[in-house]
Short mmCIF file of C-alpha atoms and ligand atoms in Angstrom, two decimals:
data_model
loop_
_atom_site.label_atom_id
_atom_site.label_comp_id
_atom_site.label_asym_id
_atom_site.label_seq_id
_atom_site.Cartn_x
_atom_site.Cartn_y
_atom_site.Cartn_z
CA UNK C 1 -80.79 43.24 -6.22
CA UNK C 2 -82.63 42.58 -9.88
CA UNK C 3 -79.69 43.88 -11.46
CA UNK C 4 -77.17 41.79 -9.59
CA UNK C 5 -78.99 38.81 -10.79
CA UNK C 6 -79.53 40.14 -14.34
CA UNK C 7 -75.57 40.40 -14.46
CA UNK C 8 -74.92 37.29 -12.84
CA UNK C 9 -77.70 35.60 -15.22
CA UNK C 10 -75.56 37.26 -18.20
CA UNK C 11 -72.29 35.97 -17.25
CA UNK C 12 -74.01 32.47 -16.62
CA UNK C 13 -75.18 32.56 -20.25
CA UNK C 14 -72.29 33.39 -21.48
CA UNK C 15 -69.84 30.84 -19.38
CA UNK C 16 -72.38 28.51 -20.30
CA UNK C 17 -72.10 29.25 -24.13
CA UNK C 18 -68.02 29.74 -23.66
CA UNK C 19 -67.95 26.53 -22.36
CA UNK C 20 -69.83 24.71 -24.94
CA UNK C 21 -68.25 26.29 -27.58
CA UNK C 22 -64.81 24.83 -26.01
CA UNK C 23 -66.23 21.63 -25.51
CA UNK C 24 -67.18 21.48 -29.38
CA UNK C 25 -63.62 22.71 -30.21
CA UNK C 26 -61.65 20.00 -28.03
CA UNK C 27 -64.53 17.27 -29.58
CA UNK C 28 -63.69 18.04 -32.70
CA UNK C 29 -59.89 17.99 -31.98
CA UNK C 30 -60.37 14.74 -30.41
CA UNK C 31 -62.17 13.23 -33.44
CA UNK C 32 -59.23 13.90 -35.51
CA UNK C 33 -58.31 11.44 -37.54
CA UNK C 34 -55.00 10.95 -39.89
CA UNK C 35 -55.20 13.54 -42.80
CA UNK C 36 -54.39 10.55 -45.32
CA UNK C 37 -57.65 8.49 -44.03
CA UNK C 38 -60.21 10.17 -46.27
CA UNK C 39 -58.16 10.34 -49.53
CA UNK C 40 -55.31 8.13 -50.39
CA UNK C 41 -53.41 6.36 -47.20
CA UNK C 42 -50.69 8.09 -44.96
CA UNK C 43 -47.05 7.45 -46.12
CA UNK C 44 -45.11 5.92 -43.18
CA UNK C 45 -41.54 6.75 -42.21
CA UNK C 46 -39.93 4.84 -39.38
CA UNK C 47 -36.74 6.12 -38.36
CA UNK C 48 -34.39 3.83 -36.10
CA UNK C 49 -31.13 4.11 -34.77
CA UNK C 50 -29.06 1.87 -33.55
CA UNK C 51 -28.20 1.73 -29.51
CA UNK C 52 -29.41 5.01 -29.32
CA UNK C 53 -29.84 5.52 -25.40
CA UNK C 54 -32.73 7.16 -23.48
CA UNK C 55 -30.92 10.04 -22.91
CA UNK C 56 -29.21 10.65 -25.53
CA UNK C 57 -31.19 13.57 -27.02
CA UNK C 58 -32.02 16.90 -26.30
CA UNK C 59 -35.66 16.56 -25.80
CA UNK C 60 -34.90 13.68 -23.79
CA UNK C 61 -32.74 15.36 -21.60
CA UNK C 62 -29.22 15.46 -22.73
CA UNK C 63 -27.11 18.01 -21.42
CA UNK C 64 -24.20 17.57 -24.61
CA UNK C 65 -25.85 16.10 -27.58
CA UNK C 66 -27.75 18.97 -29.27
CA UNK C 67 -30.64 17.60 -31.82
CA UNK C 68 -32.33 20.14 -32.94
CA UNK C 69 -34.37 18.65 -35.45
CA UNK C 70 -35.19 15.77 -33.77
CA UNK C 71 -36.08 18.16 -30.42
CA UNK C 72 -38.33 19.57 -33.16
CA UNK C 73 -40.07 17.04 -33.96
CA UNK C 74 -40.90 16.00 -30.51
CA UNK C 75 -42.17 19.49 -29.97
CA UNK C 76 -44.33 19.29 -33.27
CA UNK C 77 -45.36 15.65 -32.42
CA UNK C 78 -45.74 13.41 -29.55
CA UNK C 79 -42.81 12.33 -27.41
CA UNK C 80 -43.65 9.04 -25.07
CA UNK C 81 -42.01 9.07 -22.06
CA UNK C 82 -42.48 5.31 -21.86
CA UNK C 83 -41.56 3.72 -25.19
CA UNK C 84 -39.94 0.52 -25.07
CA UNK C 85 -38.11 -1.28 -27.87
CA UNK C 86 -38.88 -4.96 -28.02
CA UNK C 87 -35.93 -6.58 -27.27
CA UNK C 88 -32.86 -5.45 -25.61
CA UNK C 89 -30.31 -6.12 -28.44
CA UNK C 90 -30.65 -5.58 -32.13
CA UNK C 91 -31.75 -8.50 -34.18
CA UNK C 92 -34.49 -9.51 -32.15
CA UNK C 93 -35.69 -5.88 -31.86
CA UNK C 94 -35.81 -5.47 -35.97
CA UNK C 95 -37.82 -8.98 -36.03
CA UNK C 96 -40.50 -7.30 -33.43
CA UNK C 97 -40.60 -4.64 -35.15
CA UNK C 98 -41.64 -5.40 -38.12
CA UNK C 99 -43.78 -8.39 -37.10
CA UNK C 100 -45.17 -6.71 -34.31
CA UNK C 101 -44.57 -10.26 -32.17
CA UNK C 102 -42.13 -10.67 -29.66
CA UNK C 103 -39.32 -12.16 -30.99
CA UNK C 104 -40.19 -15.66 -29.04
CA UNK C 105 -42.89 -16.06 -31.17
CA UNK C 106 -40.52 -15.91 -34.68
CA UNK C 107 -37.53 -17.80 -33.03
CA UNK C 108 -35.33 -14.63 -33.61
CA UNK C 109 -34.15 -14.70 -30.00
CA UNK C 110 -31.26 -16.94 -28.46
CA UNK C 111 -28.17 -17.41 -26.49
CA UNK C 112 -26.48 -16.26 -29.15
CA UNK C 113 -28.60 -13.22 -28.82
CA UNK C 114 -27.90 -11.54 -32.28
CA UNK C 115 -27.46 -13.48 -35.93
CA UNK C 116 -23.85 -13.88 -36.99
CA UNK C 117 -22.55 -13.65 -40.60
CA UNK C 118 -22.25 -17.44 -40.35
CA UNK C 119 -25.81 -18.00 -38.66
CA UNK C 120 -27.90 -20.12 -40.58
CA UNK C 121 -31.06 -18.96 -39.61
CA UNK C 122 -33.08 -15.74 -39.88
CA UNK C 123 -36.33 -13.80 -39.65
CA UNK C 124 -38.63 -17.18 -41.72
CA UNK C 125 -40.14 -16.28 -44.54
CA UNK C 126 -43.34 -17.00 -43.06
CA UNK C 127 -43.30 -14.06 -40.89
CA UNK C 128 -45.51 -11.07 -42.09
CA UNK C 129 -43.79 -8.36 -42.11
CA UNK C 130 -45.04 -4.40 -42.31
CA UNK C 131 -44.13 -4.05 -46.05
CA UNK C 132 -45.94 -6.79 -46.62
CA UNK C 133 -49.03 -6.15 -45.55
CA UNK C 134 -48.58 -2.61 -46.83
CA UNK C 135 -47.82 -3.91 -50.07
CA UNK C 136 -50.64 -4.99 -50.38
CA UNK C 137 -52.69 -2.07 -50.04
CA UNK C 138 -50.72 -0.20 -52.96
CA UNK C 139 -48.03 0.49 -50.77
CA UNK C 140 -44.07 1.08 -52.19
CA UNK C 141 -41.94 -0.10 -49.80
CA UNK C 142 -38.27 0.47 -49.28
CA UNK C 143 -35.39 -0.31 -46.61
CA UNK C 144 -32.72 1.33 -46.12
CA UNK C 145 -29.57 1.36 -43.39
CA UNK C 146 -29.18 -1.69 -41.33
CA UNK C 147 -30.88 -5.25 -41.61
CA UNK C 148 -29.85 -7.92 -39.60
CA UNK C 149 -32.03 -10.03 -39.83
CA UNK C 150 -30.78 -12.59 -42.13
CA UNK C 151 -28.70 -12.53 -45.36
CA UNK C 152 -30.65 -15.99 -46.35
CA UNK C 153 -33.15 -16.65 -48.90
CA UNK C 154 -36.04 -15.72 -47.36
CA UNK C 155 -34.53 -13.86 -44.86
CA UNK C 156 -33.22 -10.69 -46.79
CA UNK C 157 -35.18 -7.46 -47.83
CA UNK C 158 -36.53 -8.18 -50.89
CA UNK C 159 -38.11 -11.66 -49.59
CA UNK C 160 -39.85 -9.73 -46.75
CA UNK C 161 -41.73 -7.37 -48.72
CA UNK C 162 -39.27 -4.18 -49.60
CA UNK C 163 -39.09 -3.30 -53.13
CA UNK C 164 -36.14 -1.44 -52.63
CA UNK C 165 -32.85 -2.40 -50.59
CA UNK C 166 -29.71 0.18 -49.67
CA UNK C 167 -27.50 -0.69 -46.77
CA UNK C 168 -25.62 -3.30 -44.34
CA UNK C 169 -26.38 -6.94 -43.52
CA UNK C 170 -25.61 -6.84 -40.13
CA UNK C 171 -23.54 -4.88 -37.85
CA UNK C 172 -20.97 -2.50 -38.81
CA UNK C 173 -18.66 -4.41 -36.43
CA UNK C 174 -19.12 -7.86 -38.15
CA UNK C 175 -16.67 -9.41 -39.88
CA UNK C 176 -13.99 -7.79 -38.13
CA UNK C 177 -9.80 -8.12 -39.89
CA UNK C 178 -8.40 -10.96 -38.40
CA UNK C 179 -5.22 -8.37 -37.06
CA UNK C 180 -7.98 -5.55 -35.75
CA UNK C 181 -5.99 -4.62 -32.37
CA UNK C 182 -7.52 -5.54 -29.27
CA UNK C 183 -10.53 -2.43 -28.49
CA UNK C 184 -10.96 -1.33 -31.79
CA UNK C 185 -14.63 -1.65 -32.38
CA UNK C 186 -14.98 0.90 -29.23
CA UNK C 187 -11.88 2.95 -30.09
CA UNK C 188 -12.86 6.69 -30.48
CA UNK C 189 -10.66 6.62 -33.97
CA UNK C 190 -11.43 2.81 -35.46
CA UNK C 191 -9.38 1.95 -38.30
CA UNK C 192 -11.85 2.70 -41.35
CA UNK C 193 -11.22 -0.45 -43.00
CA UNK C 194 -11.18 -2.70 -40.54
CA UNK C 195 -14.66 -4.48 -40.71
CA UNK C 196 -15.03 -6.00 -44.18
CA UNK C 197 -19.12 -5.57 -43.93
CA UNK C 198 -20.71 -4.98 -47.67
CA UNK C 199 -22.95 -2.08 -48.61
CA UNK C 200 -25.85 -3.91 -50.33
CA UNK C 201 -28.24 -2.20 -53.22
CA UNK C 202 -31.37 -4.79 -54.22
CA UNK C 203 -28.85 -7.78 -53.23
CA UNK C 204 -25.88 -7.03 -54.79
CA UNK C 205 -23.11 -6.23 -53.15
CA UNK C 206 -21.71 -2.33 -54.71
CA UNK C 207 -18.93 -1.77 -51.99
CA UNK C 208 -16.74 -3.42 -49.25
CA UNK C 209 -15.80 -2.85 -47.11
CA UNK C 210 -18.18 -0.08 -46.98
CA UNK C 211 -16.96 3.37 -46.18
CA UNK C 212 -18.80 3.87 -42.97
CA UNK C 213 -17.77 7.80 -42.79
CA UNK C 214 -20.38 8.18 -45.52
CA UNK C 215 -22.96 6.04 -44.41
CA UNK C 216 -24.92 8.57 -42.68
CA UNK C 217 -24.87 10.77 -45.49
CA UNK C 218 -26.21 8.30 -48.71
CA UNK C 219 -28.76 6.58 -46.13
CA UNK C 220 -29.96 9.83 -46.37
CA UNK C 221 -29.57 10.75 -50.08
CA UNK C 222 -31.21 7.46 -50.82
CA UNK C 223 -33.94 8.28 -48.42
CA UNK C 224 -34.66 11.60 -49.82
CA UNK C 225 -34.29 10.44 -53.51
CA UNK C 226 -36.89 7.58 -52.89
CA UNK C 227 -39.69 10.13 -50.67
CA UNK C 228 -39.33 12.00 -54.04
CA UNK C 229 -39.69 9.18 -56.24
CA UNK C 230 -42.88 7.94 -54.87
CA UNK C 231 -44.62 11.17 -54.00
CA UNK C 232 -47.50 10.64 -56.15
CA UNK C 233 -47.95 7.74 -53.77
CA UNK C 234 -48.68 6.12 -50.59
CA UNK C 235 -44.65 4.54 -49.57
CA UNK C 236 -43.19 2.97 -46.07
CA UNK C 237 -39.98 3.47 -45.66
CA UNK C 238 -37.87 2.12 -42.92
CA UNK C 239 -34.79 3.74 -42.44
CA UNK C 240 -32.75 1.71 -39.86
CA UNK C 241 -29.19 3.75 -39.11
CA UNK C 242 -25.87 2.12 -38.43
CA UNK C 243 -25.08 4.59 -35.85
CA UNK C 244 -24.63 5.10 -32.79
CA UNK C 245 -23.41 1.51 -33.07
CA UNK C 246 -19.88 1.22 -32.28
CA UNK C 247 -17.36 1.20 -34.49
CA UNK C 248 -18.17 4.77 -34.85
CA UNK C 249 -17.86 7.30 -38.00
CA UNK C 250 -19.10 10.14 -38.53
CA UNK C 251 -18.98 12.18 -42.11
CA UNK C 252 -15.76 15.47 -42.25
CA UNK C 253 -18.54 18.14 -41.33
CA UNK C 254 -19.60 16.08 -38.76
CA UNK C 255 -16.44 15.04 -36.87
CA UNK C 256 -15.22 16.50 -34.03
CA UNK C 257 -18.18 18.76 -33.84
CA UNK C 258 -20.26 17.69 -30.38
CA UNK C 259 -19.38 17.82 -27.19
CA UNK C 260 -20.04 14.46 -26.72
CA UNK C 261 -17.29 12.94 -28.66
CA UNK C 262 -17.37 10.60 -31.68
CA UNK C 263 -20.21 9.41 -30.45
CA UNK C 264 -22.38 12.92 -30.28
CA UNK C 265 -20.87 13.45 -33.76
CA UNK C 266 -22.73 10.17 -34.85
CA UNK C 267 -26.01 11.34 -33.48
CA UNK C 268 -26.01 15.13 -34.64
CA UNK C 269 -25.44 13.66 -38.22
CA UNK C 270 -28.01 11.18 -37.59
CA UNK C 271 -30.32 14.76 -36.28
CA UNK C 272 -29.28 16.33 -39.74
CA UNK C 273 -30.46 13.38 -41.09
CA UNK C 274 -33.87 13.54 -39.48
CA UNK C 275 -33.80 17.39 -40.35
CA UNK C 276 -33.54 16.77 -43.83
CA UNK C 277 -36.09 14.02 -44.32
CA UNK C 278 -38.34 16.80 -42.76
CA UNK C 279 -37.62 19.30 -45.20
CA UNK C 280 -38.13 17.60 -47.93
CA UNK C 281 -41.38 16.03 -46.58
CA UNK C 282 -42.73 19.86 -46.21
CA UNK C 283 -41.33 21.15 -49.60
CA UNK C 284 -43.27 18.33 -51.24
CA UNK C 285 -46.37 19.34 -49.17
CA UNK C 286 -46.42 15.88 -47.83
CA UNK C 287 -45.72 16.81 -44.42
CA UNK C 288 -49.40 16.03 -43.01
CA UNK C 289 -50.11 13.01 -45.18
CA UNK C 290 -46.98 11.20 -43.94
CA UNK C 291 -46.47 9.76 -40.12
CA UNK C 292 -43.23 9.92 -39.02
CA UNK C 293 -41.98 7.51 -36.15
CA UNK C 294 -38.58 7.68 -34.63
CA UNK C 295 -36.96 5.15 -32.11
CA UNK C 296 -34.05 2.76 -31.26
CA UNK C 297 -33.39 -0.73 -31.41
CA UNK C 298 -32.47 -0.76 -27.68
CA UNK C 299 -30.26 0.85 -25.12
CA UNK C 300 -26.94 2.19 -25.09
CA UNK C 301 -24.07 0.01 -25.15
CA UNK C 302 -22.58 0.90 -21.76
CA UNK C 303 -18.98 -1.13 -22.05
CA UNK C 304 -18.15 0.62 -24.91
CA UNK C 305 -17.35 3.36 -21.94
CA UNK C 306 -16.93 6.94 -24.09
CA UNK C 307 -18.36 5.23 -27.05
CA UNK C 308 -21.23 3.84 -25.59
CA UNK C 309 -24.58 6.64 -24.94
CA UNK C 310 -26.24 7.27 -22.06
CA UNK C 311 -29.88 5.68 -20.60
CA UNK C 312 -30.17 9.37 -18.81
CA UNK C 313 -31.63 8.14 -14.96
CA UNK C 314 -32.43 4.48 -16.18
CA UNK C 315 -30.47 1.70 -14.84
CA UNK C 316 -28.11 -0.21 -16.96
CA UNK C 317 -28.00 -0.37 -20.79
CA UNK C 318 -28.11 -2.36 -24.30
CA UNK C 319 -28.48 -6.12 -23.28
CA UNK C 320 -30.26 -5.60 -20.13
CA UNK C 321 -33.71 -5.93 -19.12
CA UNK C 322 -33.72 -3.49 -16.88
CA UNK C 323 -34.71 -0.46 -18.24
CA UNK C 324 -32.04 1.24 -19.76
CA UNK C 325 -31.51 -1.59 -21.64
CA UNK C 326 -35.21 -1.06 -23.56
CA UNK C 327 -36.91 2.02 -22.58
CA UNK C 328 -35.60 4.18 -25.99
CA UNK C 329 -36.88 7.63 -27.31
CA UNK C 330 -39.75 7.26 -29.14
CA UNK C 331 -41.67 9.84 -31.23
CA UNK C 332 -44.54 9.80 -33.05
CA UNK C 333 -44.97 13.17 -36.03
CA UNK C 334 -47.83 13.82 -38.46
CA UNK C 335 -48.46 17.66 -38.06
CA UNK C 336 -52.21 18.49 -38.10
CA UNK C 337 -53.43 14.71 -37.09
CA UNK C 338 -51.02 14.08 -33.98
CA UNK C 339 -51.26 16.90 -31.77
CA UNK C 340 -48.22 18.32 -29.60
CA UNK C 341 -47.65 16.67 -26.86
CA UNK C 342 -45.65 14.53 -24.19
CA UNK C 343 -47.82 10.91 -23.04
CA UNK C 344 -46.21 8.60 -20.15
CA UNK C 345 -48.70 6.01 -21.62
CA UNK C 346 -46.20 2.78 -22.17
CA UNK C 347 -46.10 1.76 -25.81
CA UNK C 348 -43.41 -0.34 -27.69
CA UNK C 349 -42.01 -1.03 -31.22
CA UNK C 350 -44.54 -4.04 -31.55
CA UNK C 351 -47.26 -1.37 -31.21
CA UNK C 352 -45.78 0.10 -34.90
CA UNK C 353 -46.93 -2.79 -36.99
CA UNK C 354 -50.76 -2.63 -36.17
CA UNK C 355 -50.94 1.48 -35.99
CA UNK C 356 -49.01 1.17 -39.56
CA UNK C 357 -51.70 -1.51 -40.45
CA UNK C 358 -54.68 0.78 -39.07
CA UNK C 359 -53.35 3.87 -41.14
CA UNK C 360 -52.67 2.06 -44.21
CA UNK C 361 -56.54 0.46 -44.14
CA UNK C 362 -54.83 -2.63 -44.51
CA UNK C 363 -56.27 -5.79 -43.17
CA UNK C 364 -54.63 -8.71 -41.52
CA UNK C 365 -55.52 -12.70 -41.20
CA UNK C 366 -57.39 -13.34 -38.86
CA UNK C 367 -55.88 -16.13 -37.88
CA UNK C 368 -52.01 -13.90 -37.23
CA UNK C 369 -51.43 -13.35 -33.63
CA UNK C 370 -49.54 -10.13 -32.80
CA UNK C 371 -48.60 -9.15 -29.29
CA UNK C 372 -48.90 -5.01 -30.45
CA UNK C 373 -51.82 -2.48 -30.34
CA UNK C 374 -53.07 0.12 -32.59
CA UNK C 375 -51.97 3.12 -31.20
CA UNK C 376 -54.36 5.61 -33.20
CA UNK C 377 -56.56 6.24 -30.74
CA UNK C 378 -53.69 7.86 -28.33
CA UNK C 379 -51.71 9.57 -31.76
CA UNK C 380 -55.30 10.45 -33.47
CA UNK C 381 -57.76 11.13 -30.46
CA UNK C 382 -55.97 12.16 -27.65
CA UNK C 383 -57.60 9.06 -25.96
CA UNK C 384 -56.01 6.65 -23.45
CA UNK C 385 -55.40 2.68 -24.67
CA UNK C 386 -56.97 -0.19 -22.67
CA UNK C 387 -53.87 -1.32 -20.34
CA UNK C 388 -51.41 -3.69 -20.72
CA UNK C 389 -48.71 -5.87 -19.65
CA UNK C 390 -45.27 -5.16 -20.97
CA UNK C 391 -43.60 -8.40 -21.16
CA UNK C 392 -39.32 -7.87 -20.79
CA UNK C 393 -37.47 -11.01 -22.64
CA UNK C 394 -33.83 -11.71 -22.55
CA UNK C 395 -32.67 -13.93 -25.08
CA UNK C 396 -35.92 -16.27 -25.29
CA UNK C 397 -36.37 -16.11 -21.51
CA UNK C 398 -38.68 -13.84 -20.18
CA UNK C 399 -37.05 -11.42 -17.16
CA UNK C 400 -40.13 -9.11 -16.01
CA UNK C 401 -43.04 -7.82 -16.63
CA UNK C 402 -44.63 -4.71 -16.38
CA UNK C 403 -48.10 -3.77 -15.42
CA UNK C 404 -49.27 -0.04 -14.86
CA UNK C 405 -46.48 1.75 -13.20
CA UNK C 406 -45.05 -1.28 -11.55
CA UNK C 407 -41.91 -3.59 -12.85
CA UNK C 408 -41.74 -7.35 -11.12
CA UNK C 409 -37.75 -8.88 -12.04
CA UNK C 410 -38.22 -12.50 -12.35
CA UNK C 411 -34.41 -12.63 -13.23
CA UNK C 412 -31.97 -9.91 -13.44
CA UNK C 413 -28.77 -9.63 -15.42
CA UNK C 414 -26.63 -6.60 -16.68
CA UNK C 415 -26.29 -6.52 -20.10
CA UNK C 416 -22.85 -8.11 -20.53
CA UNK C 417 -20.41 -8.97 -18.08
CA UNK C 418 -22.35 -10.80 -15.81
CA UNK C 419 -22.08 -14.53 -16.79
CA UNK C 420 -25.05 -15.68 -14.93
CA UNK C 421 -28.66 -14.33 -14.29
CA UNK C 422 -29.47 -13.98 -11.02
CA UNK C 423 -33.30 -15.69 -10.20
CA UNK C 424 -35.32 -13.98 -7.88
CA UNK C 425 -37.72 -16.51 -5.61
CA UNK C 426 -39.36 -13.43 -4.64
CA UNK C 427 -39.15 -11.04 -7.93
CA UNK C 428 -37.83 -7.69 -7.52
CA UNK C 429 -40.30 -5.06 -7.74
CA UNK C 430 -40.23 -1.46 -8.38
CA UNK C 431 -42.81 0.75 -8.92
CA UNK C 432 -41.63 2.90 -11.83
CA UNK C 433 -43.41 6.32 -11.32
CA UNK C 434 -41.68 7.04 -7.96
CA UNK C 435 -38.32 4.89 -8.81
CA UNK C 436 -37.46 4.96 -12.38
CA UNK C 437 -33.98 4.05 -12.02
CA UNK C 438 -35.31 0.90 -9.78
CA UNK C 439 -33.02 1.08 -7.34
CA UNK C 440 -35.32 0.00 -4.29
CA UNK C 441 -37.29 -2.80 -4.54
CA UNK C 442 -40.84 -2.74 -2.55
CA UNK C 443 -41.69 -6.17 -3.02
CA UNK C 444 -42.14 -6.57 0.92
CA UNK C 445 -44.98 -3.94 0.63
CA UNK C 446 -46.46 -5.20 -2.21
CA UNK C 447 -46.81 -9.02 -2.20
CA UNK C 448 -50.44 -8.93 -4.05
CA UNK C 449 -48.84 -6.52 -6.87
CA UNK C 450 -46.48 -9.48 -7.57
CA UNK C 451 -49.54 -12.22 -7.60
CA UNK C 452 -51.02 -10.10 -10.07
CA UNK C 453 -48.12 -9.84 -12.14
CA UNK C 454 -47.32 -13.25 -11.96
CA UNK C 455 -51.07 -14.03 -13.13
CA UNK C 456 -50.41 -11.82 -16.21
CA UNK C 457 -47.31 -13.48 -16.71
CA UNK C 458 -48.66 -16.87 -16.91
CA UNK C 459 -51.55 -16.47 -19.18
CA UNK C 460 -49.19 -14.61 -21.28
CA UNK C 461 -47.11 -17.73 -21.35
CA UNK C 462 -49.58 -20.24 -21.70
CA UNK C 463 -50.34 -18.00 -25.12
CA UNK C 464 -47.08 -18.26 -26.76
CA UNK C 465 -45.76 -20.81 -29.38
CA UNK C 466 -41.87 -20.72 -29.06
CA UNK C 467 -40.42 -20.20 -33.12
CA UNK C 468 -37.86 -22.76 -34.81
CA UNK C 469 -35.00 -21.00 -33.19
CA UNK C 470 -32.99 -19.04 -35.84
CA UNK C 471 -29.73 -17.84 -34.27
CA UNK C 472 -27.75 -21.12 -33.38
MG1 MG N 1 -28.59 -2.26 -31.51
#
């Protein structure tokens, strides 16, 4: 009898101990924080392509497209299952992103949904931007791939804080030849020359039309040559692809190589690109001072047919509120401060501008109101975020709203194609968990989850200050 006791006192001792000692372990795991706090500030990379659907990689569940280095850096980092871009088409997105404001707030949002070569407006020079802030904590700052949002003093690059400019204006199917035959942009072999779109170093222009087989390629070399150049210290470079917009290119080595078409070809090279920024990053031993974030701008252009990617089980694409039109891959990479790992906590691209802000120990005035949070405590400490609403705009109207798991429609419209929204008396509601591809609405069950929503959605709107709009 003694001795059963003395035994089962020993093990108690020890489970006891065991546990504390794993209790101390996970503690100290969870008071991480990023490995460029205590020294000199964490570089920042954000990576983001362009109509990139939700299930268009491998680590995001696509059966053709094979990614490894992107699947990699999911595995290394941590992959949100719920990571929404802030608009669903591309200008607006860019202005949220780098403001961290929904794009009501700036005015870059419209009927005319994207800025035109001939649109007068663009993101106002008032707006504060992530280089800028980041600027001025020591930061370099460059941008390189896609802009689109403005080609207007004030609008362009350098005005908004990058010290460094290498890419396209706007679209790669802008300023299309007048005698481009009817379905080129989304042809799977688009005449090379036909979009007369400049390539753009520091504002002047250096080729055009630009020779979008290579594109890929000298984002790339510019990206690596730059992470090289400013090693010694703390840069932010965002690196905003052309593809998979259509009309598509890909480089020789790259063409003709996926399963997936022109289109798969597009996003392996864009995975080669990711690879090699990764490389690099770990040959210079700056692989755990720099966070790495990768996303889209929104969903995947679903007219363009073959040409257009895939949303995996979401509903509808690019242009659409619903959510294949803005729930986009999104992963977040700083080996040794993020740990591995897959969260279905919702975040968004406006959530970038004040976790860049936190990491840089930057501060902001107090008087700027951004609609993002700091996501360090979820990337750095494993911990949850307060909730919050997830507010879906079209254009500058606002469509639905999430809150927790469920989605209320307030209007509903596919992404093109559909002339007219239709407005729902009684909003459409789907509870996201059980019905991602919201195809059956519960709002019958659920009438106080919609008066709740529509609370939310109020205050929200009694908060915002609608922007000079800058797209008509
Ligand atoms: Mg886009």
């Amino acid at each position: 009898m003694t001795k059963i006791h003395f035994t089962s006192l020993i093990l108690l001792v020890f489970s006891r101990l065991f546990c504390s000692l794993l209790d101390a372990g996970l503690k100290e795991a969870g008071n991480k924080q990023p490995a460029g706090s205590s020294s000199s500030p964490a570089n920042i990379i954000v990576i983001f392509a362009d109509d990139l659907g939700y299930g268009d990689l491998g680590c995001y569940g696509s059966p053709v497209i094979r990614t490894p280095h992107l699947d990699q850096l999911a595995a290394e980092g941590l992959r949100f299952t719920d990571f929404y871009s802030a608009a669903e088409v591309c200008s607006p997105s860019r202005a949220a992103l780098l403001t961290g404001r929904y794009p009501i707030r700036s005015g870059m949002c419209g009927s005319r949904r994207v800025l035109f070569p001939n649109s007068r407006g663009g993101l106002p020079a008032a707006e504060l931007t992530i280089p800028e802030v980041l600027k001025s904590s020591g930061y370099t700052t460059a941008h390189i791939g896609k802009w689109h949002l403005g080609i207007h003093e004030g609008s362009r690059p350098l005005d908004q804080g990058f010290d460094f400019s290498f890419g396209l204006p706007y679209s790669n199917d802008m300023d299309g030849r007048a005698d481009l035959p009817k379905g080129a942009t989304g042809s799977p072999n688009p005449p090379s020359d036909g979009w007369n779109v400049p390539l753009i170093r520091n504002g002047e222009v250096i080729e055009q039309p630009a020779v979008q087989e290579t594109l890929t390629r000298r984002y790339t070399d510019e990206a690596l040559k730059f992470i090289h150049e400013n090693q010694q210290r703390p840069f932010f470079m965002y690196l905003a692809h052309t593809f998979p917009h259509v009309p598509l290119f890909a480089s020789e080595e790259f063409r003709g190589r996926s399963r997936a078409g022109i289109y798969g070809d597009t996003v392996e090279e864009l995975d080669w690109s990711v690879g090699r920024i990764l490389d690099v990053l770990r040959e210079l031993k700056l692989d755990q001072k720099t966070f790495v974030f990768f996303s889209s701008d929104n969903g995947p252009w679903l007219i363009m047919g073959q040409q257009g990617g895939s949303a995996g089980p979401l509903r509808d694409g690019k242009g659409s509120t619903w959510e294949g039109g803005m729930r986009v891959p999104g992963i977040a990479w700083m080996p040794g401060s993020i740990a591995p790992g897959v969260t279905s906590v919702p975040a968004s691209t406006l959530d970038l501008f004040p976790t860049t802000v936190a990491l840089s120990q930057s501060t902001l005035p107090e008087e700027l109101v951004i609609d993002g949070t700091d996501l360090s405590p979820l990337l750095f400490q494993e911990s949850n975020l307060p909730a919050r609403p997830y507010f879906y705009y079209r254009g500058d109207q606002l469509f639905a709203c999430r809150l927790g798991e469920w989605k209320a429609h307030f209007s509903t419209q596919t992404g093109y194609g559909q002339p007219k929204p239709e407005v729902h008396d009684v909003p459409m509601l789907f509870h996201l968990g059980r019905d991602v591809s919201e195809k059956r609405s519960v709002a019958g069950d659920h009438p106080e989850v919609i008066e709740e929503i529509r609370r939310v959605v109020e205050k929200h709107q009694m908060n915002v200050t609608r922007g000079t709009p800058q797209f008509e």
